[in-house]
Short mmCIF file of C-alpha atoms and ligand atoms in Angstrom, two decimals:
data_model
loop_
_atom_site.label_atom_id
_atom_site.label_comp_id
_atom_site.label_asym_id
_atom_site.label_seq_id
_atom_site.Cartn_x
_atom_site.Cartn_y
_atom_site.Cartn_z
CA MET V 1177 20.37 -24.01 -22.16
CA THR V 1178 23.69 -22.40 -21.74
CA GLN V 1179 23.71 -20.96 -17.54
CA LYS V 1180 23.89 -16.97 -17.61
CA ASP V 1181 25.66 -14.98 -15.22
CA LYS V 1182 23.94 -12.90 -12.93
CA LEU V 1183 23.72 -9.14 -14.39
CA VAL V 1184 24.29 -7.07 -11.07
CA ILE V 1185 21.67 -4.24 -10.55
CA PHE V 1186 22.95 -1.15 -9.33
CA ASP V 1187 20.77 2.11 -9.39
CA THR V 1188 21.96 5.15 -8.81
CA THR V 1189 18.66 7.13 -8.56
CA LEU V 1190 19.05 8.27 -4.98
CA ARG V 1191 22.37 9.67 -6.16
CA ASP V 1192 23.47 10.74 -9.72
CA GLY V 1193 19.29 10.34 -10.84
CA GLU V 1194 18.87 13.26 -7.48
CA GLN V 1195 22.18 15.23 -8.83
CA SER V 1196 19.65 15.92 -12.63
CA PRO V 1197 19.12 19.82 -11.06
CA GLY V 1198 15.65 20.18 -9.40
CA ALA V 1199 15.25 16.79 -8.26
CA SER V 1200 16.43 17.14 -4.59
CA MET V 1201 14.40 14.80 -1.90
CA THR V 1202 13.88 14.86 1.47
CA ARG V 1203 15.72 11.71 3.66
CA ASP V 1204 12.02 10.27 4.04
CA GLU V 1205 11.66 10.28 0.19
CA LYS V 1206 14.80 8.32 -0.38
CA VAL V 1207 13.76 6.08 2.33
CA ARG V 1208 10.59 5.47 0.93
CA ILE V 1209 12.18 4.75 -2.69
CA ALA V 1210 15.40 2.88 -1.39
CA LYS V 1211 11.97 -0.08 0.11
CA MET V 1212 10.41 -0.47 -3.48
CA LEU V 1213 13.78 -0.70 -4.75
CA GLU V 1214 14.79 -3.18 -2.27
CA LYS V 1215 10.88 -5.11 -3.05
CA MET V 1216 12.31 -4.69 -6.44
CA HIS V 1217 15.26 -6.72 -6.10
CA VAL V 1218 17.63 -4.48 -7.17
CA ASP V 1219 21.04 -5.56 -5.61
CA VAL V 1220 23.04 -1.79 -4.80
CA ILE V 1221 21.27 0.97 -3.83
CA GLU V 1222 23.57 4.25 -4.24
CA ALA V 1223 21.90 6.36 -1.19
CA GLY V 1224 23.99 9.85 -1.95
CA PHE V 1225 27.35 11.16 -1.29
CA ALA V 1226 27.67 11.34 1.88
CA ILE V 1227 30.52 13.73 2.16
CA ALA V 1228 28.36 16.55 0.40
CA SER V 1229 26.19 17.46 2.91
CA GLN V 1230 24.72 16.57 6.25
CA GLY V 1231 21.43 15.67 5.24
CA ASP V 1232 23.27 13.48 2.32
CA PHE V 1233 24.86 11.89 5.23
CA GLU V 1234 22.13 11.07 7.26
CA SER V 1235 19.75 10.30 3.82
CA VAL V 1236 22.57 7.24 3.73
CA ARG V 1237 22.66 6.33 6.88
CA ALA V 1238 18.61 6.37 7.03
CA VAL V 1239 18.62 3.68 4.00
CA ALA V 1240 21.40 2.32 5.41
CA GLU V 1241 19.41 2.05 8.65
CA VAL V 1242 16.38 0.16 7.03
CA ILE V 1243 16.91 -2.03 4.04
CA LYS V 1244 18.26 -5.68 4.86
CA ASP V 1245 18.35 -7.12 1.27
CA SER V 1246 20.50 -4.98 -0.98
CA THR V 1247 23.56 -4.06 -0.59
CA VAL V 1248 23.77 -0.17 0.73
CA CYS V 1249 26.18 2.17 -1.19
CA SER V 1250 27.36 5.74 -0.96
CA LEU V 1251 30.32 7.82 -2.80
CA ALA V 1252 33.30 9.07 -1.95
CA ARG V 1253 36.05 11.37 -3.64
CA ALA V 1254 39.38 9.08 -3.86
CA ILE V 1255 39.84 11.19 -0.19
CA LYS V 1256 40.35 10.28 2.93
CA GLY V 1257 37.91 12.99 4.44
CA ASP V 1258 34.99 11.38 1.72
CA ILE V 1259 35.69 8.07 2.28
CA GLU V 1260 36.10 7.67 6.03
CA ARG V 1261 32.02 9.98 6.27
CA ALA V 1262 30.60 7.39 3.43
CA GLY V 1263 31.98 4.18 5.96
CA GLU V 1264 30.24 5.90 8.82
CA ALA V 1265 27.33 6.23 6.80
CA ILE V 1266 26.76 2.87 5.56
CA LYS V 1267 27.82 1.50 9.33
CA PRO V 1268 24.70 0.47 9.83
CA ALA V 1269 24.22 -2.07 6.48
CA ASN V 1270 24.07 -4.99 6.43
CA SER V 1271 25.47 -5.27 2.85
CA GLY V 1272 27.26 -1.86 2.53
CA ARG V 1273 30.20 -0.31 -0.09
CA ILE V 1274 32.23 2.20 -0.42
CA HIS V 1275 32.24 3.60 -4.15
CA THR V 1276 35.73 5.68 -4.59
CA PHE V 1277 36.46 7.29 -8.10
CA ILE V 1278 39.08 9.62 -9.47
CA ALA V 1279 38.57 11.14 -12.72
CA THR V 1280 41.12 9.29 -15.36
CA SER V 1281 41.57 11.09 -18.49
CA PRO V 1282 43.75 13.39 -19.56
CA ILE V 1283 41.66 16.46 -20.09
CA HIS V 1284 40.22 15.68 -16.05
CA MET V 1285 43.30 15.16 -14.96
CA LYS V 1286 44.85 18.46 -16.18
CA TYR V 1287 42.14 20.66 -15.58
CA LYS V 1288 40.18 19.44 -13.57
CA LEU V 1289 42.37 17.56 -10.98
CA GLN V 1290 46.06 19.39 -11.61
CA MET V 1291 47.23 15.83 -10.79
CA GLU V 1292 49.58 14.15 -13.11
CA PRO V 1293 48.90 10.51 -13.75
CA PRO V 1294 51.17 8.57 -11.22
CA LYS V 1295 49.68 10.79 -8.42
CA VAL V 1296 45.80 9.92 -9.50
CA LEU V 1297 47.01 6.08 -9.50
CA GLU V 1298 48.69 6.82 -5.97
CA GLN V 1299 45.29 8.80 -4.76
CA ALA V 1300 43.79 5.92 -6.26
CA VAL V 1301 45.36 3.19 -3.97
CA ALA V 1302 45.72 5.10 -1.05
CA ALA V 1303 41.66 5.85 -1.09
CA ILE V 1304 41.16 1.57 -1.64
CA LYS V 1305 42.62 0.53 0.96
CA LEU V 1306 41.28 3.40 2.95
CA ALA V 1307 37.77 2.26 2.11
CA ARG V 1308 38.70 -1.06 2.61
CA GLN V 1309 38.76 -0.90 6.37
CA PHE V 1310 35.55 0.10 6.26
CA THR V 1311 34.22 -2.44 4.18
CA ASP V 1312 34.78 -5.42 2.38
CA ASP V 1313 33.14 -4.19 -0.52
CA VAL V 1314 34.46 -1.87 -2.34
CA GLU V 1315 34.12 -0.26 -5.81
CA PHE V 1316 35.89 2.11 -7.50
CA SER V 1317 35.47 4.52 -11.14
CA LEU V 1318 37.87 5.73 -13.47
CA GLU V 1319 35.70 9.06 -14.04
CA ASP V 1320 34.87 9.61 -17.95
CA ALA V 1321 36.46 6.60 -18.80
CA SER V 1322 35.25 6.42 -22.19
CA ARG V 1323 37.86 9.19 -22.92
CA SER V 1324 40.61 8.00 -21.09
CA GLU V 1325 43.54 6.46 -22.63
CA PHE V 1326 44.43 2.57 -22.28
CA ASP V 1327 47.48 1.93 -20.63
CA PHE V 1328 46.90 3.81 -18.08
CA MET V 1329 43.64 2.06 -17.42
CA CYS V 1330 45.15 -0.77 -17.56
CA ARG V 1331 47.98 0.54 -14.45
CA ILE V 1332 45.27 1.78 -12.69
CA ILE V 1333 42.56 -0.87 -12.74
CA GLU V 1334 45.09 -3.68 -11.89
CA SER V 1335 46.67 -1.33 -9.40
CA VAL V 1336 42.90 -0.74 -7.49
CA ILE V 1337 42.69 -4.50 -7.67
CA ASP V 1338 45.59 -5.34 -5.81
CA ALA V 1339 44.59 -2.74 -3.38
CA GLY V 1340 41.09 -4.48 -2.57
CA ALA V 1341 38.68 -3.22 -5.12
CA ARG V 1342 36.61 -5.55 -6.05
CA THR V 1343 33.89 -3.74 -8.55
CA ILE V 1344 35.63 -1.87 -11.31
CA ASN V 1345 33.31 0.68 -13.01
CA LEU V 1346 33.93 2.64 -16.28
CA PRO V 1347 31.80 5.84 -16.75
CA ASP V 1348 30.54 7.35 -19.96
CA THR V 1349 30.80 10.22 -17.54
CA VAL V 1350 29.87 12.70 -20.30
CA GLY V 1351 28.16 10.33 -22.22
CA TYR V 1352 30.87 10.29 -25.74
CA GLY V 1353 30.34 6.96 -26.24
CA GLU V 1354 28.87 4.43 -29.18
CA PRO V 1355 28.10 0.97 -28.30
CA GLY V 1356 30.48 -0.82 -30.59
CA GLU V 1357 33.86 1.18 -29.14
CA TYR V 1358 32.68 1.34 -25.68
CA GLY V 1359 31.35 -2.21 -25.43
CA PHE V 1360 34.96 -2.91 -27.28
CA LEU V 1361 36.71 -1.30 -24.63
CA PHE V 1362 35.46 -3.87 -21.58
CA ARG V 1363 36.03 -6.79 -23.62
CA ARG V 1364 40.25 -5.19 -24.19
CA LEU V 1365 40.45 -4.55 -20.39
CA ILE V 1366 39.18 -7.58 -19.45
CA GLU V 1367 41.30 -9.37 -21.62
CA ALA V 1368 44.84 -6.73 -20.49
CA ILE V 1369 44.49 -6.74 -17.18
CA PRO V 1370 46.21 -9.72 -15.50
CA ASN V 1371 44.09 -9.95 -12.58
CA SER V 1372 41.15 -8.62 -14.22
CA ASP V 1373 38.86 -11.55 -13.11
CA LYS V 1374 39.10 -10.41 -9.35
CA ALA V 1375 36.86 -7.92 -9.63
CA ILE V 1376 32.77 -7.26 -11.38
CA PHE V 1377 33.28 -4.92 -14.73
CA SER V 1378 30.01 -1.89 -14.52
CA THR V 1379 28.87 0.43 -16.83
CA HIS V 1380 27.58 3.55 -15.96
CA CYS V 1381 26.16 5.38 -18.75
CA HIS V 1382 24.79 9.40 -19.02
CA ASN V 1383 22.74 9.58 -21.99
CA ASP V 1384 23.73 12.86 -23.78
CA LEU V 1385 23.54 11.28 -27.16
CA GLY V 1386 20.29 9.03 -25.76
CA LEU V 1387 22.56 6.00 -25.72
CA ALA V 1388 22.85 4.93 -22.78
CA VAL V 1389 20.61 1.93 -22.67
CA ALA V 1390 22.59 0.50 -26.19
CA ASN V 1391 25.78 1.40 -24.39
CA SER V 1392 25.13 -0.42 -21.11
CA LEU V 1393 24.22 -3.35 -22.77
CA SER V 1394 27.02 -3.10 -25.27
CA ALA V 1395 29.00 -3.42 -22.31
CA VAL V 1396 27.08 -6.44 -20.74
CA MET V 1397 27.76 -8.04 -24.28
CA HIS V 1398 31.67 -7.57 -23.49
CA GLY V 1399 32.45 -8.30 -20.30
CA ALA V 1400 30.78 -6.39 -17.82
CA ARG V 1401 28.72 -7.65 -14.77
CA GLN V 1402 27.14 -4.91 -13.56
CA VAL V 1403 24.74 -1.66 -14.34
CA GLU V 1404 24.09 1.55 -12.98
CA CYS V 1405 21.05 2.97 -13.72
CA THR V 1406 18.34 5.21 -12.29
CA ILE V 1407 14.40 4.49 -12.77
CA ASN V 1408 12.53 6.64 -15.36
CA GLY V 1409 16.61 7.30 -16.64
CA LEU V 1410 16.46 10.28 -14.13
CA GLY V 1411 20.14 11.58 -13.38
CA GLU V 1412 22.79 14.60 -14.21
CA ARG V 1413 21.74 16.43 -17.71
CA ALA V 1414 20.07 14.37 -20.21
CA GLY V 1415 19.87 11.24 -17.27
CA ASN V 1416 21.36 8.17 -17.15
CA ALA V 1417 20.84 4.60 -18.62
CA ALA V 1418 16.91 3.79 -17.31
CA LEU V 1419 16.83 0.53 -15.06
CA GLU V 1420 13.56 -0.50 -16.96
CA GLU V 1421 15.31 -1.26 -20.26
CA ILE V 1422 18.00 -2.68 -18.91
CA VAL V 1423 16.31 -4.82 -17.41
CA MET V 1424 13.01 -5.50 -19.83
CA ALA V 1425 16.10 -5.92 -22.96
CA VAL V 1426 17.61 -8.05 -20.69
CA LYS V 1427 14.59 -10.55 -19.93
CA THR V 1428 13.20 -9.57 -23.33
CA ARG V 1429 15.48 -10.58 -25.73
CA LYS V 1430 17.65 -13.53 -23.23
CA ASP V 1431 18.22 -15.89 -26.34
CA LEU V 1432 20.97 -13.28 -27.07
CA MET V 1433 21.94 -11.64 -23.57
CA PRO V 1434 24.66 -13.80 -21.60
CA VAL V 1435 23.09 -12.79 -18.57
CA GLU V 1436 19.50 -12.30 -16.27
CA THR V 1437 19.23 -10.25 -13.38
CA CYS V 1438 16.93 -10.89 -10.31
CA ILE V 1439 14.42 -7.70 -10.86
CA ASP V 1440 10.78 -7.95 -9.82
CA ILE V 1441 9.74 -6.93 -13.22
CA SER V 1442 5.98 -6.25 -11.52
CA HIS V 1443 7.35 -3.61 -9.28
CA ILE V 1444 8.45 -0.84 -11.87
CA VAL V 1445 5.78 0.98 -13.08
CA PRO V 1446 4.74 1.56 -9.24
CA THR V 1447 8.46 2.16 -8.88
CA SER V 1448 8.59 4.22 -11.83
CA ARG V 1449 5.49 6.49 -10.74
CA LEU V 1450 6.21 7.05 -7.13
CA VAL V 1451 9.81 8.48 -8.65
CA SER V 1452 8.29 10.57 -10.67
CA SER V 1453 5.73 11.91 -8.14
CA ILE V 1454 8.55 12.29 -5.38
CA THR V 1455 10.93 14.51 -7.62
CA GLY V 1456 8.14 15.94 -9.58
CA PHE V 1457 9.52 14.85 -13.11
CA PRO V 1458 7.14 13.96 -15.17
CA VAL V 1459 7.03 10.36 -17.32
CA GLN V 1460 6.85 11.61 -21.49
CA PRO V 1461 4.13 9.57 -22.93
CA ASN V 1462 6.17 7.84 -25.25
CA LYS V 1463 9.09 6.87 -23.05
CA ALA V 1464 9.62 3.05 -22.97
CA ILE V 1465 8.06 0.28 -20.69
CA VAL V 1466 6.61 3.53 -18.12
CA GLY V 1467 4.97 5.86 -20.29
CA ALA V 1468 1.78 6.39 -20.58
CA ASN V 1469 1.64 4.75 -24.56
CA ALA V 1470 4.49 2.62 -24.20
CA PHE V 1471 1.80 0.30 -24.84
CA ALA V 1472 -1.32 1.42 -26.08
CA HIS V 1473 -2.47 0.44 -29.44
CA GLU V 1474 -3.99 3.45 -31.84
CA SER V 1475 -3.87 2.14 -34.66
CA GLY V 1476 -6.24 0.33 -36.66
CA ILE V 1477 -4.52 -2.40 -38.40
CA HIS V 1478 -1.59 -2.62 -34.90
CA GLN V 1479 -4.92 -3.39 -32.49
CA ASP V 1480 -7.06 -5.85 -35.39
CA GLY V 1481 -3.50 -7.69 -35.14
CA ILE V 1482 -3.28 -7.92 -31.13
CA LEU V 1483 -6.91 -8.63 -31.09
CA LYS V 1484 -6.52 -12.02 -33.28
CA HIS V 1485 -3.03 -12.79 -31.71
CA ARG V 1486 -1.00 -10.65 -28.88
CA GLU V 1487 2.64 -10.91 -29.70
CA THR V 1488 1.65 -10.00 -33.37
CA TYR V 1489 2.59 -6.02 -31.93
CA GLU V 1490 3.35 -6.91 -28.78
CA ILE V 1491 6.62 -8.53 -27.30
CA MET V 1492 6.28 -7.17 -23.79
CA ARG V 1493 3.12 -7.81 -21.33
CA ALA V 1494 2.17 -4.30 -19.85
CA GLU V 1495 0.64 -6.67 -16.93
CA ASP V 1496 4.45 -8.26 -16.48
CA VAL V 1497 5.94 -4.90 -15.31
CA GLY V 1498 2.70 -3.56 -13.27
CA TRP V 1499 0.70 -1.53 -15.29
CA ASN V 1500 -3.02 -2.33 -14.51
CA THR V 1501 -2.37 -3.76 -11.66
CA ASN V 1502 -4.33 -0.69 -10.09
CA LYS V 1503 -6.98 -3.37 -9.23
CA LEU V 1504 -10.01 -1.58 -7.40
CA VAL V 1505 -8.92 -1.99 -3.82
CA LEU V 1506 -10.92 -0.43 -1.71
CA GLY V 1507 -14.19 1.33 -0.57
CA LYS V 1508 -15.85 4.39 1.60
CA HIS V 1509 -16.89 1.06 3.74
CA SER V 1510 -13.60 -0.16 4.28
CA GLY V 1511 -12.05 -0.54 7.50
CA ARG V 1512 -8.80 0.36 9.83
CA ALA V 1513 -7.37 -2.34 9.26
CA ALA V 1514 -7.98 -2.96 5.72
CA VAL V 1515 -6.98 0.41 4.86
CA LYS V 1516 -3.58 -0.71 7.19
CA ALA V 1517 -3.38 -3.75 5.30
CA ARG V 1518 -3.14 -2.66 2.00
CA PHE V 1519 -1.20 0.37 2.51
CA GLU V 1520 1.48 -2.95 4.51
CA ALA V 1521 1.12 -4.25 0.91
CA LEU V 1522 2.35 -1.07 -0.83
CA GLY V 1523 5.49 -1.15 0.82
CA ILE V 1524 3.89 1.88 3.46
CA SER V 1525 4.20 1.56 6.77
CA PHE V 1526 3.57 4.18 9.73
CA VAL V 1527 5.63 5.18 12.50
CA ASP V 1528 2.63 5.51 14.62
CA ASN V 1529 -1.00 5.43 15.19
CA ASP V 1530 -0.92 9.33 14.86
CA ALA V 1531 0.47 8.49 11.45
CA LEU V 1532 -1.71 5.55 10.37
CA ASN V 1533 -4.67 7.88 11.81
CA ALA V 1534 -3.97 10.97 9.72
CA ALA V 1535 -3.71 8.87 6.62
CA PHE V 1536 -6.89 6.79 7.17
CA VAL V 1537 -8.60 10.09 7.90
CA LYS V 1538 -7.26 10.86 4.28
CA PHE V 1539 -8.84 8.23 2.95
CA LYS V 1540 -12.36 8.34 4.10
CA ASP V 1541 -12.16 11.89 2.64
CA LEU V 1542 -11.56 10.81 -0.74
CA ALA V 1543 -13.49 7.90 -0.28
CA ASP V 1544 -16.08 10.35 -0.37
CA LYS V 1545 -15.60 12.38 -2.99
CA LYS V 1546 -14.01 9.71 -5.40
CA HIS V 1547 -15.96 5.88 -4.82
CA GLU V 1548 -13.06 3.71 -7.00
CA ILE V 1549 -10.05 3.89 -5.04
CA PHE V 1550 -6.60 3.16 -6.46
CA ASP V 1551 -2.89 1.45 -5.40
CA GLU V 1552 -1.54 5.04 -6.63
CA ASP V 1553 -4.29 6.89 -5.26
CA LEU V 1554 -2.96 5.50 -1.72
CA GLN V 1555 0.32 6.37 -2.72
CA ALA V 1556 -0.59 9.96 -3.17
CA LEU V 1557 -2.31 10.23 -0.17
CA VAL V 1558 0.82 9.63 1.67
CA SER V 1559 2.99 11.40 -0.19
CA ASP V 1560 0.40 14.55 0.80
CA THR V 1561 0.62 13.26 4.37
CA GLN V 1562 3.93 13.70 4.87
CA ALA V 1563 4.61 16.34 2.57
CA HIS V 1564 1.83 18.54 4.91
CA SER V 1565 3.09 16.41 8.32
CA LEU V 1566 6.77 18.53 8.46
CA VAL V 1567 6.69 21.27 11.45
CA ASP V 1568 4.95 23.50 8.91
CA VAL V 1569 5.39 27.48 8.44
CA TYR V 1570 2.35 28.03 6.64
CA GLU V 1571 -0.68 25.80 6.39
CA LEU V 1572 -3.55 26.21 3.55
CA GLY V 1573 -6.77 27.17 5.55
CA GLU V 1574 -10.20 27.71 3.72
CA MET V 1575 -10.00 28.83 0.13
CA GLU V 1576 -12.24 30.17 -2.32
CA VAL V 1577 -12.10 30.47 -6.92
CA VAL V 1578 -14.31 32.20 -8.49
CA CYS V 1579 -13.95 31.76 -12.44
CA LYS V 1580 -16.72 32.80 -14.37
CA THR V 1581 -17.04 33.01 -18.64
CA GLY V 1582 -15.53 36.24 -19.48
CA GLN V 1583 -13.97 37.57 -16.56
CA SER V 1584 -10.35 37.07 -14.90
CA PRO V 1585 -10.13 34.39 -12.59
CA ARG V 1586 -10.20 35.47 -9.01
CA ALA V 1587 -9.02 33.41 -5.61
CA LYS V 1588 -9.41 34.39 -1.60
CA VAL V 1589 -6.90 32.13 -0.11
CA GLU V 1590 -6.59 31.93 3.59
CA VAL V 1591 -3.10 30.77 4.96
CA LYS V 1592 -1.97 29.90 8.29
CA ILE V 1593 1.41 31.48 9.24
CA ARG V 1594 2.77 29.84 12.47
CA GLY V 1595 -0.58 29.32 13.10
CA LYS V 1596 -1.71 32.92 12.68
CA SER V 1597 -4.43 33.72 10.04
CA VAL V 1598 -4.40 35.54 7.27
CA SER V 1599 -6.39 36.02 3.93
CA ALA V 1600 -5.54 37.84 0.60
CA ASP V 1601 -7.48 38.29 -2.92
CA ALA V 1602 -5.84 37.95 -6.12
CA ILE V 1603 -6.76 37.61 -9.34
CA GLY V 1604 -5.21 35.85 -12.52
CA SER V 1605 -4.87 34.79 -15.82
CA GLY V 1606 -6.22 31.23 -14.95
CA PRO V 1607 -7.72 29.94 -11.48
CA VAL V 1608 -4.13 28.90 -10.13
CA ASP V 1609 -2.12 31.56 -11.19
CA ALA V 1610 -4.75 34.01 -9.29
CA THR V 1611 -4.53 31.13 -6.34
CA PHE V 1612 -0.76 31.92 -6.74
CA LYS V 1613 -0.73 34.91 -6.48
CA ALA V 1614 -3.10 35.55 -3.55
CA ILE V 1615 -0.08 33.67 -1.59
CA GLU V 1616 2.35 35.28 -2.77
CA SER V 1617 0.64 38.55 -1.49
CA LEU V 1618 0.36 37.39 2.03
CA VAL V 1619 3.81 35.71 2.36
CA ASN V 1620 6.03 38.04 0.34
CA SER V 1621 8.25 35.15 -0.75
CA HIS V 1622 10.50 36.14 -3.76
CA SER V 1623 10.20 32.90 -5.03
CA HIS V 1624 10.72 31.88 -8.40
CA LEU V 1625 8.31 29.71 -9.99
CA GLN V 1626 9.86 27.17 -12.28
CA LEU V 1627 7.75 24.03 -12.64
CA TYR V 1628 4.40 23.93 -12.68
CA SER V 1629 2.93 19.76 -13.14
CA VAL V 1630 -0.20 18.46 -12.69
CA ASN V 1631 -1.12 14.47 -13.38
CA ALA V 1632 -4.09 12.43 -12.54
CA ILE V 1633 -3.23 9.68 -10.11
CA THR V 1634 -5.26 7.04 -12.16
CA GLN V 1635 -8.00 7.76 -14.77
CA GLY V 1636 -11.11 9.78 -15.21
CA THR V 1637 -12.24 13.34 -13.70
CA ASP V 1638 -12.57 12.19 -10.15
CA SER V 1639 -8.99 10.61 -10.24
CA LEU V 1640 -6.73 12.49 -7.62
CA GLY V 1641 -4.32 15.54 -9.35
CA ASP V 1642 -0.81 14.85 -8.58
CA VAL V 1643 0.16 18.20 -8.22
CA THR V 1644 4.33 19.42 -8.31
CA VAL V 1645 5.24 23.03 -7.99
CA ARG V 1646 9.42 23.54 -8.15
CA LEU V 1647 10.37 26.96 -6.08
CA GLU V 1648 14.05 28.49 -6.64
CA HIS V 1649 15.32 31.08 -3.53
CA ASP V 1650 18.29 31.61 -3.73
CA GLY V 1651 19.37 29.42 -5.59
CA GLN V 1652 17.95 26.91 -3.55
CA ILE V 1653 15.60 24.62 -5.49
CA VAL V 1654 12.48 22.22 -3.54
CA ASN V 1655 9.82 20.61 -4.94
CA GLY V 1656 6.22 21.10 -3.07
CA VAL V 1657 3.72 18.12 -3.61
CA GLY V 1658 -0.10 18.74 -3.21
CA ALA V 1659 -2.54 15.63 -4.02
CA ASP V 1660 -6.76 16.77 -4.08
CA THR V 1661 -9.19 15.83 -6.29
CA ASP V 1662 -9.60 19.52 -6.49
CA ILE V 1663 -6.10 20.93 -9.00
CA VAL V 1664 -6.73 23.92 -7.96
CA THR V 1665 -6.79 23.25 -4.11
CA ALA V 1666 -3.42 20.53 -4.18
CA SER V 1667 -1.61 23.32 -6.52
CA ALA V 1668 -2.42 25.45 -3.58
CA LYS V 1669 -1.58 22.58 -1.29
CA ALA V 1670 1.64 22.11 -3.41
CA TYR V 1671 3.20 25.94 -3.65
CA LEU V 1672 2.78 26.15 0.62
CA HIS V 1673 4.85 23.10 0.76
CA ALA V 1674 7.29 24.12 -1.33
CA LEU V 1675 7.30 27.14 0.92
CA ASN V 1676 7.83 24.80 3.65
CA LEU V 1677 10.72 23.49 2.21
CA LEU V 1678 12.75 26.49 1.42
CA SER V 1679 11.57 27.47 4.87
CA ALA V 1680 13.57 24.59 6.83
CA HIS V 1681 16.40 25.10 4.53
CA ALA V 1682 16.60 28.92 5.53
CA ALA V 1683 16.24 27.80 8.73
CA LYS V 1684 19.07 25.03 8.55
CA ALA V 1685 21.48 27.76 7.35
CA HIS V 1686 20.29 29.88 9.57
CA PRO V 1687 19.08 29.04 12.49
CA GLN V 1688 17.70 32.00 14.17
CA HIS V 1689 15.61 32.56 10.50
CA ASP V 1690 12.39 33.39 10.97
CA GLY V 1691 9.93 31.95 7.72
CA ILE V 1692 11.65 32.02 4.10
O1 KIV D 2652 29.01 9.98 -14.19
C1 KIV D 2652 30.11 9.52 -13.50
O2 KIV D 2652 31.38 9.72 -14.04
C2 KIV D 2652 30.11 9.15 -12.39
C3 KIV D 2652 30.90 8.80 -10.72
C4 KIV D 2652 31.18 9.71 -10.55
C5 KIV D 2652 30.14 7.39 -11.04
O3 KIV D 2652 28.72 9.67 -11.67
ZN1 ZN D 2653 26.97 9.98 -13.43
#
């Protein structure tokens, strides 16, 4: 067997993924996702863009503090202030990387940067030299590489490698590349640049034409040894190349691929679920690897084939990527130690006993309603507990919802606003609509509902419903989440969580502010 090269998996769910409108994540949510990525053996975690905001800086730093086995990276423009901020944010990391970029295509240089190519080259080199003062692990991206001129790319890449860049990323920023052309670009550059052997070449593909994974794999066939990707293909516009698709294509077609990854594929599905529940971006049922139907066989001919010999219609095994691992783990007689141990096995730890107790109370409550508790239920419980452990302005009190055939549904909802109880009645076109109207009449947030989604966490009508509510207010977009066996209650919790997040943003912007 020929020796394969290692393919570095660089996950940018927390940075490019978060740039999807509406996918913003809190620092704690980012830390939870980062821990799952580390468990999965992702090589590099791009945790954010430290200069973008104080919140981004704190998230990169928090990830750098807890992650031990993966490299933690911050993005930075090729600008002094950005690089210094990135360097500061990754300081606590065991292994930290600065990823700096500047646009190199004629259209970006002329209209966006309004800079001549020699100036762009000079700035790139200065950025790398500065970044090297913070870490030896410096990556350089030629933004819009797939529309950049070959000769200019050769010059700038040679210079930044000389200045100390150890990874050269060629982003298909606008998703314009085509597999043959984009892959060949790697081969041509690697062959033409005299010091190309001193750096790893990397892909970063956007999915505007649905070609992100194909382009990335083509680049790998032509010499790329790092792929930048995101869980569920989350990312700007049509998203980035999906990590799960890249990893499984490399593994499943090992007969063709010159590389292998270190990813522990059994964590793929749980990580996909976690990202989906935190961002509120549901995974489409026919999505490769992680969609609900990815391994479902409907046609009789296929089912017959599978029963006779599995490989007739299956090229991968569902259980290998983490499907059906939701073994029955706990029930209502389980004790605190067993519950704690199971949470720990899922990578969930609690800051103190109070946090564990809160999760345990919720577990018991759920076990009374639902006798089979799966791993996914535990993950949702924690999302719900963490979501509602902010210093909340709004808290859900009692609620009563009446639905009667031939009558409009009516909801009576009690909300505690800074501890003071108020309640209101409303009717709506459905029970959730009535509930939201009742809440709005109490809080007058004037926010706009942008997305409402309900996902059953496990199978069965007694499953926890996981609700995401996306609200927009004054340009600020937040995702509230709530979980409960009653989806109307889960919806009310998610709505109030979103209001609390808006309120927290408003309080940060205007410290004297009270509510939204
Ligand atoms: O798409 C892109 O060009 C990027 C770079 C900043 C790497 O995300
Ligand atoms: Zn990108």
